[in-house]
Every structure is written in structure tokens, then in C-alpha cells.
């Protein structure tokens, strides 16, 4: 019982959410809730304490399923209903669906995928267009001032414009939509795992994410746009799936069949894939990214639809770029989307190339895991600052952008000027925005190689580093300085309260790392340093993000060269293996740090030691098939639970029999419609005729009805309501002696929200508890059974990556 | 009850297999079994009737889970145990595993993947080497005779060598390993769905498949080597996973942890991917093929391991090809592996190209679905011939190879000779084996374009058709003749009793189709006819096999050109969509035709109308926790069931309580060890100490112990055995009122073999039935509930493809 009290004491948020499997007798928890309600200040204090608790890494108590860090704010969270609620209303609706109906449903589904793809492509295009123009204009002005020798003014322009852009993004994020902060991939990943946080897919978040991302990337911060585009794609998908905004009466009747979490999940998966496809022009990579990294459930049919979506992204992007070909899009076009054609026509590699490539992979893995380690530490620090208030968030962003600007402008001064190569096709030094040979402070016919790296947009720098035949263009010290600087700038730029992706900084740092390795140990190898840069990116991505197949395909699609496949594979496999020995992947880490109750796909070994009854706590709050309104209202008001077993009881039957499970959301619909009757005899089963299936449509992400919004008269409170037609008669069940590991497999594979626990012996109540997501969280289980912590937990932590392969 | 009796009457094979959920009182079924045993002739007759029944397309009765066509023979089949059997023995073994243990397990797992990849690559290399040399030698001899004007002798050599090679392959298949016939992909697909057929993964099958495939492909039959290589890869994986052959004492102690169906399933998935990777040199395509087409369960960890396996394939293949570079491998090298570099450096396409490409996709879909339709009809016909006996099988192969040879040699004579183009780099006419310009009967400086297509290995023909800048090389009539001929040759060559893949014939036909479309309507388009050929292959593949992502990637990897991606995607999506309106994909069709009880991933709509109790039939055969040996032996001898509920009964408890589920295989181990005791009081729980987990290791695919092999004395029959330590205490359960659709989801998602059905009311027996794979088969359900057949079935059949997208 101890951890349960702790939970009650921890969160005043308990009223907003639930998923608590076994409602206690309401005394304890309602006391805390009421206290929290009466005292707003105390609520804020508790929230803050909880946040600090979360961030300090103490996570032994059962709090994970209550609140989580979404963006830069702490929010209450809920689980999603992926299970089909097979009640009478659903069945009637189902039987009424004719063939035309089904065809329309399928047609709309594909139309939605098309729209998601097209809009994600448009978003990706707008993001690139914005960045190229804003950052381009900044660099043109600065470069012109540099050419004129006015270095001070140049620095002032550079600093002020970067500062302005960063603060614009930060203010937008902090004051309009805190959920838009960060990359958004952890949120999408958690959503697809069944965790619903409010506002992560709202229209506001979408707009702030897109605009903020353009500003943040343009401000020369070491942040990327791939992560934000994934979030943008998911947002677009979710908003389309919601069928427009009901607030503005923009909802469409046809779309009502999509108002459930299952269809929304599919769409969001497609949207996430479309985001990567739009960011890297990698349609196949996008599908694989959605499959490998973000989604928790996958079906063959979904593969096809995701593929269709990313194909649409590719087609629309191509059309938009063609439109821009004749200089109609300002500075866009020269730089363009990230698309690095590695120009060496035919890549050959031999046995002598293997040692440097393997070395690259090994150290890439080490650097990648350290990247994750440092990122974790910096994020914990940042969160301690961020929680002090909005001003502190802005201050932090200001400090980081000023430091970054100083770095980018200051560091190139330490490099010596190099004479222009005579045999280059490019202008040297390059005047204006893009180009490999930045003049910076140098004389004519000379260039500053460090400025070519620092004083550029990230995309252009990556292109420089990837370019073939430029082995002598950079000095080793320049590459080293750039590598170290971008490694840490990337770490310090993530975690600010603005949209920021992780892909591009890692690719950039990895490219520098690869060149460095190529310079140091590649002398025997026949590989070009540009190729080393590509492999370096792969190594660092593999070490940090630990994806293999999708990264491999993304890199191949980025560089448009399939012949590199075996080398890229090799590097990715090595770096992932090495890094897995140290820590978890970066998204896993972010999901944990944010406190999402993410349900892992594999079973922890200690779960085999426990049976379901070891984690279920009672007594349970159940309803009768025909229940008094007052009782329902009381239970809904005093608990936060979202599912209640419905039990038919002795007056009507010999012994109590489990009828099914009813959801809080459906109870609220029932109560709002007030279709009550006077006595508790069974109604004529026509109760469901007063409702259309639309009434039970699931509302959009993070939106929930509240019992407090419904008023009841004293007379109504004494009436009865027949729950049978609205009860899911096919809830999944386990027997209480089932091993927890197997219950976890069932819960995870089928995608449940509630799992009923039946008694072993027939002499007891027909249901003894409900398992929810939070009962499978390691913190909860180890809180209930501390002896597991002593005996097995350490081993489990150490061998996690190895163990995850066991099941 | 009716269908159950029908089942008993249908199959004398009932003794060998089981998976029957609810053991009847043994009278009825044992009567049929005994009858079958006494009368061997009647057994054969029943088997034949069953086969005819199966092939005639009558599939209303509940026979699917009993026997299936494996290769060209009918075999009894079983389900696989993917569920972890959590009994005391397992738990003790589990607790005893230390960290070193786990590391060794993981290391072996990866080592096995490496071996699978390396061996699959070697198999692919050997297959190619064999085909290039055998077919090459044949063409060299024939061409030389043609050059000398001895057309009759040339035809004789061509005919005799083709006939000899085909008959060699057919004899090998028919007499040594019938399971090696066909492509093997349906068998692998069914295996990964949980269907275990004997001998599909034996060493004999592996060797016959490889050697037979070389002979069959070399004999100029229109069969491919991709399918056989997938089967080969899966065979290699399964044999390695079995830990060597226990028959020859080659088993390794370390490998005992892999002696279960879960680990074998993972390895076989990797092996199947490796097969495609080896066939097309497409590592990413191989992984996606395994994911999209063959596997039914997928985890993120498996993606990584499959990727590692195919990466190894790529590396080893490359090394082997490098070894052959300097003419050390006979005729291999010039033709080489299928790897068609589409040489046009930069492909541009515009809006005007869209209409022909869309047309290509639409008609490709139609042609593909007709391909499946004809294939189905031809296979039913062939099977009627094949079942007459081994001689008929050989005769059929002989007829088809003679017809094929006549076509290939005869049809080029109808083409007129074309003068050699003046600006070609290639020799014209090409003398010897490969080359675009076959001289055939023409004069010097002329070539026969039809001979260039017909009188070549399939790989070389595909390369010719794909080659860019050859728009004027072929006459439209030649392409038309070749298209029609190869369309039907491909259909008639599959289904012979020899290893034969479907990929290459479809790619070949599709290439001709694409060129044809390019010639007919591509005049406005800027696309090369070689590119049309590639897109044509994609269209026909999409129309026939209905894969999208994996095919797309395979084609990209084959042609080594990423810029074609959007076009290939578009064509695939269109052709698949069009074809889905007509019929199912070719593997689905083959799986159905063979009678595998394949468990679909989606739920049929009529399942929502039924509850679990509607398909479960009783009474059930259960055991007590401490059971008399005689009773167990009797039940095992008289039924074919593989799982029995263990119920603790009143003498020890107040009321019967379900303890768990025990497997037939484990009962047989218990009985063989004869660790019995005299009285029926509870034993001291140390029974498990007499057994090591090795005793319960699952035997290899298709191998099962039989109760008849164990002898018991009369005294032993009166003794007792304690089943508790060997009973799985965590079987998955559903309540009898659960909707069948939801039970299907649970069964399929978790990968079960037995699903216990609990009573709704606590007053009845603790378990009322067992659901197995066969209870979810549409034939079984519709046999029990014919009214569903009338009302919903037709609609379901029509809207199948649409409906499969619903869930």
C-alpha cells in the first residue's frame, strides 16, 4: 500500500487522469485531491516537487504514469484506447455498415494518407525555404560587411540576428505552445506506444513547431529540422484524423469513423514517416524510420499505406522544387534540401580499407554513447533551470545563442589562411552565401577553411564535408576544432525551449569526425575523405540513435549512392553494438527523462518471478449492470480511473458474474444524456437507441470530458441507468496466477489499456483487479517488491541491451 | 458436431497430428484412426480423396489443419510452440542462468546469424556459378553449331541437354525430396506463421533444392532461382538452429538454448531474408522481403539481426565475386549475378511521362492478377496429374521441357533478320554466349532480335531488355511474341515437381511488357525503353506478388539507381491496387492451394458476430494434477491432441481448479523416463530434479515422438505421475463470452498454439475448451455456422482486400 499513498501524495494531477488499476476506497486519494484543489499554491508546489523528483533521476515510486514532461512543461497524461470496445452500440453500428460504407471508409483512409503526405511535403518545403532565405539573407549581409573589412559590424549583425531569431523561437514556444519544444520524436514515439499527452498534436503546436523550427535553425544554433518535421508530420496526421476542429465547427461527418485511437495511430505513424521523408527526401528511409524507431505496433497493411504516404511526399517535394528551379524562391535552390550527391561515380573498396572503417565504427560508437551521456546530464541541468519559470527558459536560450554566435564567429580567427587551390572549378574565395571557400578575414586568393565549416548553414557545411576530391581542402587542426566545437554545441543546443532536432547536429559532427579519422588513419586506404565523412556520420548516428536499417537507407538516399551500402551497414552495425554496451539510445533516454510510461516490447527477467496477483492491489471499484446514478457520479468524482468492471449481481443472478468493462468516457456520455429511469429492473435493451455511435467517438489527443462539467439534480442522483448496452462485453482477461511476464506480452502485443484479472478459485468475486500500463512499469513493480531491486535489478540494468535480445 | 465427424472420416492422418481443441470422448475419432491403421490401402485411398478434395477447391469442412500439400506431396502437419512454457522446470532453468550464460547465448545468436548469412551467400553464389556454367556451356555448343549452319544438330543438342537437365532435377525432387518442389516461399511463409510441415527444412531438401534449382534454371525452363534461394536460406537457418543433426551425433551442447520454436523462427526469418539478398544482391530488399512477405511476427531486435545477416550476405558475395574476377570460375563473371545497372546517368521525368507510366501500372495490375488466376488453374490441373503417381510427375516435366525447348528454338525463326546498327560498341552479331545481338540463322552483319530474347539465359535476356539506348534494337512484333510466350511459359513451368522460383519469370515477362508499352504509347515520353522495361517488371511483380516496399527496394538495388524511386513506387502502388480488386496475391493463393492453415493477421467481419463458445466444442479431455499413467497412455493413444488442461480436483481441493496446460511432447518425455510412484498423494515436488531442461528441448521441424514407441508394463500402467512440475501454469485464457474476433487477435498477436476457454459462470468446470489454430480457420467456422456463409460470406470474399485494410 505504501507506494499508492506516495502516489496520492505526489500528484495533485490525479484528478485529471487515471489509469489506476484498482481504485482504492476513495478516502485516501480524494483527501489529497481535495487538498490540492483547495490550495492552488500547494498544487503548484507539489507539481514543482514532482518535477524535481522526476528530473533528479529518482524514479522508484509509482509516478511515471501520472505526469510527464511534454516539451518543456509537466503535463498530466493518459493512455490511449486501441482496443475495439465491443459493446451493443458498436455491434449495431458495425452490422449497419454496408459495402458502400466500407468502400467509403477505405477511400477516405487513402485520401487522408495522400493529404498527410502532401501536407508533410509542403511543411518540409516551407521549412527549407524559410531557413534558406532567412539564414541566407543573414549570411549575405554578414559576408558583405566582412568583404568590406567591417568585422565589428559583421559580428554585430550576426550576433543580433541570431539572438533575435532564437528569442523569437523561444518566446513563441514558451508562451504559445510549450509542447513544441524539443524534437518531438519522443512524444510521437510515446503516443504510438499508447501514451496520450495533451496538446502534443494541436494546431497551435503544429504552427509553433514549424515557424519556431525555421527561426531556430536559421539562427545558426546547432539544431536540426528533421525531428521537428517528424512531429509536424504527426501533427498534420492527427489533426486530419480528428476530422477538423470541432471548436470551429469544421468537423466533417464522413470522418466520424476515424474518431478512434486505432485509426489515429495508423495515420500518425504514416505522418511520422512522412516527416523523415520530407526532411531527407528519403521515402523508403521514412517508412523504415516509422517502422523501426517510432511505432510500437505494425501491420503489413500499414507498411503499404506508410509507403504510399512517403511516395506522395517524394512526388510533391519534387514538384515544389521544380517550381523553384528558375529562382522563384529567393535564395532557395542553390543550397536546397539536404541532398548530398556523393559524386565519385564508382566507389571501390578493398580489404585495406576495412581497418580504418572498423576503427571509425568503434570510436563512433563510443562517441555516440558519450553524446547520449552528456546530453542526459545537460538536459537534467537545463530542466532544473527551466522549471524556475518562463524567464529562466528565455535566459537560457539567450545565453546559448550568444555563446554559439561567439564560437561560430570567433573560432575561424584561429585558423591560418590557405591559398586557393589552382585546379578547382568553384570560385575561390567564394563570395556570397554558399561555397566551400569562405574568404572571412583572409586576403584575396586565400580562404579560411575553418570559416567554410563554421560560417555556413549546417546543410552547406555537411555538403562541404561530404564533397569528394577535397582531401587537401581542410587542415587537420581545423577539422579537429570544428569537430570538438560542433560536438558540444549540438549537446548544449538541444533542450532549449524551442523546436530542435537531433539528426542534423549528429550528422554534422559525425561528418567532421569521419574526415578526422580519414586524415589520421586513412592514408593507406583508397577511400576519399568525403566518403569517410559520410561513414563518420553513419557511425555517430548509429552510436547515438541506434537505428540500423532506417539510418542505412536514409544515408543511401541522402547520398544517392547504393554502392556504399556494405560499408555503411558495417559501420552502423559496429557503432551500434559498441554503443549498446554503454547506454540506451537517445530516444529511449529522452522518453525516460520525460517520464512517459513507455511500455517496452520485451519482458524484463524479474517479471517471470512474479504473478499478476503480485502487482494488483485491491479492493476494486465495480458497477452493477444497472447502477444508481448517484453512485456512478460519486465514483467518477472521487477517483481518476478510466475503466470499471461491470458485474451482474445476485438479485438477478445466482452469483455475481462479470459482464464486461465500461470506460469513464462512455459513462460520461451516458450521464450527460441523462437517459435514466426510476427503478432498478432491467430496461428493455433499447437504451442504445437513444445514442448514435458518434456520441461515443473518441475526442482528439489530450482532450477529455470531465465529470465536474455535468450538473445533476438530487432526483437524478437517485435514478438508475442501464450500463449493459455500453459495456464492452469482450474485455481481455488473465487469471491471477498468470506470470506477469506473460500478462505483459498480452498487454503489449494486443495494445491494451485495461486488462481484467480473474480469480483463480471460483469462490471469490468474479474479478479481482485491473492491470493498466502503469502496473507494468519497472518502477511500480520494484517499488512493490524491493527484494527484486536488490537481487536482480542491477544485473538487469547492466545486461539490458543484451537481455532485450533474449525475448 | 457434424464437421468434427467429417474430419474424423476424412483423414487417417489424424493419428500423426492434432491441434484439435476439444478432445471428444474418444470413441468416434479413435474408430476412424484404428480403421486407418488396420488398412494401409484404405489410408492411401483416403489420402488421395482428401487431396482431390483439397484441390477441387471444396474447402468447407474442417480439414485444413490436418494435412497440406508440401512440395508435391501431401503431408500431415502440426503447429509450432512459440509460447514460452512456464513450468517449474523452465523456471528453475531460468533462475540458474547467470550473466555469462546470457552473454554466451547472445554471442551464439549472432554467430548463427553470421553463419546463416555466409552460407546463404555461398549457396547463392554456387547457384549462379552452376547456372552460368551449365547453361553457358550449353549455349556455347549450340551457338557454335548454329554458326556452322548445322541447325538440326544445334536443336538436338539444345533439346537433349534441356531434357536431361529437367529430368535430372525432376527425378531428384520426386525420388529424394518431394518437399523441394516449387519455390518454397509458401512453405517458409506458413512455417513463420506457426505451421510445421515435416521435411521442409531437412538437409536432404536443402541439397535437392540447390542442385535441382541449378539444373532446372540451366535447362532454359522459365523458372527462377530467387524462391529456391529463399527456401535454401531458411533451410540453412533451421538446420543450424537445430544444432546439427542428432542422428549423426553432431549436436552441440551450447546450442541447446536454441532448441525451441521461438529462436528457430527468428533464425528462419533471417535466413529467408538472406535468400533474397543472395538472389538479387539486395541486402535491404532482403530484410524488407522477410518483414513484408514471409514473416508473421516481427520485433525491432529481429530487424537488426536480419539486417546483420543480409549485410553478411553482401560482404561474402562480394568477396566471392572478387575471387572470380580473373576468369577462375569458368563461364561465370560475364553474365554474373542478376545486377542490372541502368546506365543512364541521370533520369529526368516530367508530367508528360505520367500517362504512359500510369497506364503501365494499370495494365500491369490486370496482367498480374490474370497471371495469378491462370497459375491457380494450371496448378490445380497439374496437381490432378501429379497425384496419379511419380511417373506422371516426371512425364509432365518432360512434356513441359520439350514444349519449352521447341518454343525457344522455334519462335526466333519467325523473326526477320535486322542489320547491325553501325554505332554500337558491342560486337554485332555477338558470337558466343552472351550479348545483345544473336546471329542465329542470320547472315553476318545481321542479327535476330527475337533470338536475342529467347536464345539466352533468363538473366541475360533481362539485362538486354533493361539496357538503355537500345530503343531501336528490337522490333515491336518480336517483343510482343516474346511477351506472350514468356507469360505462358512462366505459368506452365511453375508447379512441376522441381525447384522453381516465380520472381525471375515475372521480372522477365514484365520487362517485355514494359518495352511493349514503351513502344506503343511511349512516343511522347522522354523515358528510355530500358527504363520502361524496369517499370514493366515492377508493374507485373506488383500485380502478381503485391509486395510494395520490398519490391521497390529490390528493384532499386537491382538497377542501382535511386532516382527511379518515385516512378517505381507509383507503378507498384497502382498495379497492386488494381490487382487487389481482382484476386489475392500469388503466395496467399499458393498457401491456400496447398492447404496450410495460415492464420491471417486481420479479423474477418463475421467473427465479430460469434463468441468463443460458438466454435468450441466439448467435452474436453483433462488430466488431474496427479494422474494415473494408464489414463494418460490411453488418452495419448486414442487422441491426437497436443495440449491437455491439468485440473486439480476435489480430493485435494474444495472445487476443481485449473492448474495449467501440459503438452503432449512433455507428457511423452515424462512417460519415457518412467519416474512414476505408487500412490496418488502429492509428490515432494522434486520430480523435476530427475529431468534436465534438455529433455524438454523441442525437436527439429516436423519430427515428433510417438506414444506407440514407448512400452509399458501392466504394473507401470497402474502407477501415478505428478504432472505439476511440467505443467505450464500460465496458459493464456479467454472467457467463453469473448467475441471470436478478439480471441483471434490475442491468438495471432501473441502467437499461441492453445488458448484455454474459461466458463462465464463460476458454477461450471474450471475450463470448458481449448481453441487452436484450426478453430479460427474460416472453413471451420463457416462449417459450424452455415448461416454466416449465406449472409456475410459472399460480401466478405468480395471485399476481402478492402476489408483487410479495416483492421
PDB file of N, CA, C and O in Angstrom, chain A residues 10 40 54 184 274 306 381 415 440 470 658 698:
ATOM      1  N   UNK A  10       1.857  12.561  -4.144  1.00  0.00           N
ATOM      2  CA  UNK A  10       2.736  13.172  -5.118  1.00  0.00           C
ATOM      3  C   UNK A  10       2.025  14.121  -6.050  1.00  0.00           C
ATOM      4  O   UNK A  10       2.480  15.225  -6.316  1.00  0.00           O
ATOM      5  N   UNK A  40      -4.340  26.195  -4.477  1.00  0.00           N
ATOM      6  CA  UNK A  40      -3.664  26.295  -5.768  1.00  0.00           C
ATOM      7  C   UNK A  40      -2.165  26.431  -5.625  1.00  0.00           C
ATOM      8  O   UNK A  40      -1.380  25.866  -6.385  1.00  0.00           O
ATOM      9  N   UNK A  54      11.345  14.006 -10.543  1.00  0.00           N
ATOM     10  CA  UNK A  54      11.434  13.298 -11.817  1.00  0.00           C
ATOM     11  C   UNK A  54      12.803  13.506 -12.438  1.00  0.00           C
ATOM     12  O   UNK A  54      13.431  12.597 -12.965  1.00  0.00           O
ATOM     13  N   UNK A 184      10.418  16.385 -30.568  1.00  0.00           N
ATOM     14  CA  UNK A 184       9.071  15.855 -30.757  1.00  0.00           C
ATOM     15  C   UNK A 184       9.038  14.369 -31.042  1.00  0.00           C
ATOM     16  O   UNK A 184       7.993  13.738 -30.928  1.00  0.00           O
ATOM     17  N   UNK A 274       6.348  10.297 -43.008  1.00  0.00           N
ATOM     18  CA  UNK A 274       6.340  11.378 -43.995  1.00  0.00           C
ATOM     19  C   UNK A 274       7.274  12.501 -43.569  1.00  0.00           C
ATOM     20  O   UNK A 274       7.910  13.138 -44.421  1.00  0.00           O
ATOM     21  N   UNK A 306       1.931   3.531 -45.301  1.00  0.00           N
ATOM     22  CA  UNK A 306       3.036   4.437 -44.980  1.00  0.00           C
ATOM     23  C   UNK A 306       3.877   4.686 -46.228  1.00  0.00           C
ATOM     24  O   UNK A 306       4.328   5.803 -46.486  1.00  0.00           O
ATOM     25  N   UNK A 381      20.332  19.259 -16.158  1.00  0.00           N
ATOM     26  CA  UNK A 381      20.720  20.597 -15.691  1.00  0.00           C
ATOM     27  C   UNK A 381      19.753  21.643 -16.238  1.00  0.00           C
ATOM     28  O   UNK A 381      19.219  22.478 -15.501  1.00  0.00           O
ATOM     29  N   UNK A 415      42.267  29.977 -37.291  1.00  0.00           N
ATOM     30  CA  UNK A 415      42.814  29.237 -38.431  1.00  0.00           C
ATOM     31  C   UNK A 415      43.651  30.171 -39.302  1.00  0.00           C
ATOM     32  O   UNK A 415      43.343  31.347 -39.438  1.00  0.00           O
ATOM     33  N   UNK A 440      36.325  35.040 -45.387  1.00  0.00           N
ATOM     34  CA  UNK A 440      36.425  35.502 -43.997  1.00  0.00           C
ATOM     35  C   UNK A 440      37.434  36.627 -43.885  1.00  0.00           C
ATOM     36  O   UNK A 440      37.327  37.605 -44.634  1.00  0.00           O
ATOM     37  N   UNK A 470      38.182  16.612 -52.103  1.00  0.00           N
ATOM     38  CA  UNK A 470      38.557  17.806 -51.335  1.00  0.00           C
ATOM     39  C   UNK A 470      39.460  17.413 -50.181  1.00  0.00           C
ATOM     40  O   UNK A 470      39.414  18.021 -49.121  1.00  0.00           O
ATOM     41  N   UNK A 658     -19.170 -11.524 -14.069  1.00  0.00           N
ATOM     42  CA  UNK A 658     -18.557 -10.395 -14.770  1.00  0.00           C
ATOM     43  C   UNK A 658     -19.264 -10.173 -16.098  1.00  0.00           C
ATOM     44  O   UNK A 658     -19.362 -11.078 -16.923  1.00  0.00           O
ATOM     45  N   UNK A 698     -14.172   9.003 -29.921  1.00  0.00           N
ATOM     46  CA  UNK A 698     -13.092   9.452 -29.044  1.00  0.00           C
ATOM     47  C   UNK A 698     -12.668  10.852 -29.440  1.00  0.00           C
ATOM     48  O   UNK A 698     -12.474  11.135 -30.625  1.00  0.00           O
TER      49      UNK A 698
END
